[in-house]
């Protein structure tokens, strides 16, 4: 029993430490959380994408910082897509929950591409950034095509 209790406590502590297992008081909070994380991610990604497209003057330092923030933010939204968070002020399609394995694959793909973008941005090589922006934008788009209404 002692071991079981210790295991349970350890598992509980782990759950609290890992954002992917975050708990929310209300579904509305989870929805706001994931939208907030995606918004901050998008703002930082689109700054780098704007530089890659020549719409914003290239600043290697800003690109590296923005890509690092976008990469970190890409880890967070998924905890907000828990069970019961499909209804409310959301554009998430029901398929997020009915095709969870596929959705999770897209989420992993995005995080992987964001990681590569952060590495490219840190290198300061605009060509590498351009190619990573393309791949990352593709990951954004494929998930939106399948899982976002509108
Ligand atoms: C963005 C943004 C997206 C992606 C996507 C890339 O900046 O808001 O959803 O890039 O448009 O295809």
GROMACS .gro file of C-alpha atoms and ligand atoms in nm:
model
  162
    1UNK     CA    1   0.000   0.000   0.000
    2UNK     CA    2   0.289   0.233   0.086
    3UNK     CA    3   0.441   0.179  -0.260
    4UNK     CA    4   0.105   0.233  -0.424
    5UNK     CA    5   0.055   0.559  -0.240
    6UNK     CA    6   0.407   0.672  -0.328
    7UNK     CA    7   0.347   0.586  -0.694
    8UNK     CA    8   0.018   0.771  -0.692
    9UNK     CA    9   0.182   1.078  -0.538
   10UNK     CA   10   0.466   1.065  -0.789
   11UNK     CA   11   0.220   1.029  -1.076
   12UNK     CA   12   0.019   1.323  -0.942
   13UNK     CA   13   0.331   1.539  -0.909
   14UNK     CA   14   0.431   1.448  -1.264
   15UNK     CA   15   0.086   1.536  -1.393
   16UNK     CA   16   0.110   1.877  -1.231
   17UNK     CA   17   0.459   1.938  -1.372
   18UNK     CA   18   0.380   1.849  -1.733
   19UNK     CA   19   0.185   2.111  -1.928
   20UNK     CA   20   0.048   1.847  -2.167
   21UNK     CA   21  -0.151   1.710  -1.874
   22UNK     CA   22  -0.270   2.047  -1.751
   23UNK     CA   23  -0.609   2.061  -1.587
   24UNK     CA   24  -0.850   2.349  -1.621
   25UNK     CA   25  -1.127   2.465  -1.390
   26UNK     CA   26  -1.368   2.517  -1.680
   27UNK     CA   27  -1.386   2.413  -2.046
   28UNK     CA   28  -1.393   2.784  -2.129
   29UNK     CA   29  -1.053   2.826  -1.961
   30UNK     CA   30  -0.904   2.541  -2.166
   31UNK     CA   31  -1.041   2.699  -2.485
   32UNK     CA   32  -0.897   3.039  -2.395
   33UNK     CA   33  -0.568   2.878  -2.298
   34UNK     CA   34  -0.522   2.699  -2.630
   35UNK     CA   35  -0.635   3.003  -2.829
   36UNK     CA   36  -0.398   3.227  -2.631
   37UNK     CA   37  -0.106   2.990  -2.685
   38UNK     CA   38  -0.183   2.958  -3.057
   39UNK     CA   39  -0.217   3.336  -3.087
   40UNK     CA   40   0.120   3.407  -2.926
   41UNK     CA   41   0.275   3.132  -3.138
   42UNK     CA   42   0.121   3.273  -3.457
   43UNK     CA   43   0.233   3.630  -3.383
   44UNK     CA   44   0.591   3.515  -3.341
   45UNK     CA   45   0.582   3.275  -3.635
   46UNK     CA   46   0.433   3.530  -3.872
   47UNK     CA   47   0.706   3.781  -3.782
   48UNK     CA   48   0.967   3.529  -3.896
   49UNK     CA   49   0.754   3.433  -4.197
   50UNK     CA   50   0.724   3.802  -4.286
   51UNK     CA   51   1.103   3.831  -4.287
   52UNK     CA   52   1.134   3.515  -4.495
   53UNK     CA   53   0.889   3.660  -4.747
   54UNK     CA   54   1.070   3.996  -4.756
   55UNK     CA   55   0.767   4.177  -4.613
   56UNK     CA   56   0.952   4.270  -4.295
   57UNK     CA   57   1.322   4.375  -4.296
   58UNK     CA   58   1.536   4.078  -4.192
   59UNK     CA   59   1.673   4.111  -3.841
   60UNK     CA   60   1.856   3.794  -3.741
   61UNK     CA   61   1.830   3.860  -3.367
   62UNK     CA   62   1.456   3.927  -3.377
   63UNK     CA   63   1.403   3.625  -3.603
   64UNK     CA   64   1.593   3.396  -3.364
   65UNK     CA   65   1.407   3.527  -3.059
   66UNK     CA   66   1.068   3.507  -3.229
   67UNK     CA   67   1.129   3.156  -3.359
   68UNK     CA   68   1.241   3.043  -3.012
   69UNK     CA   69   0.920   3.182  -2.859
   70UNK     CA   70   0.710   3.023  -3.135
   71UNK     CA   71   0.879   2.688  -3.076
   72UNK     CA   72   0.811   2.704  -2.705
   73UNK     CA   73   0.451   2.813  -2.758
   74UNK     CA   74   0.396   2.524  -3.001
   75UNK     CA   75   0.422   2.286  -2.705
   76UNK     CA   76   0.136   2.442  -2.511
   77UNK     CA   77  -0.198   2.448  -2.697
   78UNK     CA   78  -0.256   2.072  -2.697
   79UNK     CA   79  -0.323   2.051  -2.322
   80UNK     CA   80  -0.625   2.272  -2.387
   81UNK     CA   81  -0.794   2.020  -2.620
   82UNK     CA   82  -0.900   1.781  -2.344
   83UNK     CA   83  -1.230   1.592  -2.328
   84UNK     CA   84  -1.534   1.818  -2.296
   85UNK     CA   85  -1.366   2.121  -2.451
   86UNK     CA   86  -1.529   2.074  -2.792
   87UNK     CA   87  -1.824   2.305  -2.721
   88UNK     CA   88  -1.805   2.681  -2.674
   89UNK     CA   89  -1.635   2.974  -2.844
   90UNK     CA   90  -1.416   2.758  -3.064
   91UNK     CA   91  -1.342   2.690  -3.430
   92UNK     CA   92  -1.209   2.344  -3.347
   93UNK     CA   93  -1.399   2.077  -3.541
   94UNK     CA   94  -1.543   1.771  -3.361
   95UNK     CA   95  -1.282   1.566  -3.551
   96UNK     CA   96  -1.018   1.694  -3.306
   97UNK     CA   97  -1.175   1.457  -3.054
   98UNK     CA   98  -1.304   1.183  -3.286
   99UNK     CA   99  -0.973   1.156  -3.478
  100UNK     CA  100  -0.746   1.226  -3.186
  101UNK     CA  101  -0.450   1.017  -3.307
  102UNK     CA  102  -0.440   1.210  -3.633
  103UNK     CA  103  -0.472   1.542  -3.451
  104UNK     CA  104  -0.191   1.444  -3.215
  105UNK     CA  105   0.029   1.356  -3.514
  106UNK     CA  106  -0.029   1.703  -3.660
  107UNK     CA  107   0.053   1.859  -3.323
  108UNK     CA  108   0.379   1.662  -3.308
  109UNK     CA  109   0.463   1.753  -3.665
  110UNK     CA  110   0.413   2.122  -3.590
  111UNK     CA  111   0.638   2.105  -3.284
  112UNK     CA  112   0.904   1.927  -3.487
  113UNK     CA  113   0.892   2.185  -3.767
  114UNK     CA  114   0.894   2.470  -3.515
  115UNK     CA  115   1.206   2.314  -3.361
  116UNK     CA  116   1.376   2.311  -3.701
  117UNK     CA  117   1.270   2.670  -3.763
  118UNK     CA  118   1.420   2.777  -3.431
  119UNK     CA  119   1.749   2.608  -3.525
  120UNK     CA  120   1.745   2.772  -3.869
  121UNK     CA  121   1.669   3.114  -3.719
  122UNK     CA  122   1.949   3.074  -3.465
  123UNK     CA  123   2.187   3.002  -3.754
  124UNK     CA  124   2.094   3.338  -3.903
  125UNK     CA  125   2.085   3.196  -4.257
  126UNK     CA  126   1.791   3.345  -4.440
  127UNK     CA  127   1.772   3.061  -4.694
  128UNK     CA  128   1.748   2.803  -4.415
  129UNK     CA  129   1.483   3.018  -4.245
  130UNK     CA  130   1.282   3.044  -4.566
  131UNK     CA  131   1.274   2.670  -4.614
  132UNK     CA  132   1.185   2.604  -4.248
  133UNK     CA  133   0.910   2.868  -4.262
  134UNK     CA  134   0.761   2.686  -4.562
  135UNK     CA  135   0.759   2.351  -4.383
  136UNK     CA  136   0.622   2.501  -4.062
  137UNK     CA  137   0.350   2.692  -4.245
  138UNK     CA  138   0.259   2.366  -4.417
  139UNK     CA  139   0.215   2.202  -4.077
  140UNK     CA  140  -0.011   2.490  -3.964
  141UNK     CA  141  -0.215   2.465  -4.281
  142UNK     CA  142  -0.267   2.089  -4.297
  143UNK     CA  143  -0.403   2.085  -3.943
  144UNK     CA  144  -0.628   2.386  -4.010
  145UNK     CA  145  -0.758   2.222  -4.327
  146UNK     CA  146  -0.866   1.910  -4.140
  147UNK     CA  147  -0.944   2.030  -3.791
  148UNK     CA  148  -1.042   2.397  -3.797
  149UNK     CA  149  -1.384   2.515  -3.910
  150UNK     CA  150  -1.370   2.828  -4.133
  151LIG     C1  151   0.029   3.202  -4.016
  151LIG     C2  152  -0.100   3.170  -3.967
  151LIG     C3  153  -0.129   3.046  -4.006
  151LIG     C4  154  -0.019   2.991  -4.083
  151LIG     C5  155  -0.066   2.942  -4.216
  151LIG     C6  156   0.048   2.894  -4.300
  151LIG     O1  157   0.092   3.303  -3.993
  151LIG     O2  158  -0.179   3.245  -3.895
  151LIG     O3  159  -0.237   2.980  -3.980
  151LIG     O4  160   0.077   3.097  -4.091
  151LIG     O5  161  -0.132   3.044  -4.283
  151LIG     O6  162  -0.002   2.838  -4.417
   0.00000   0.00000   0.00000
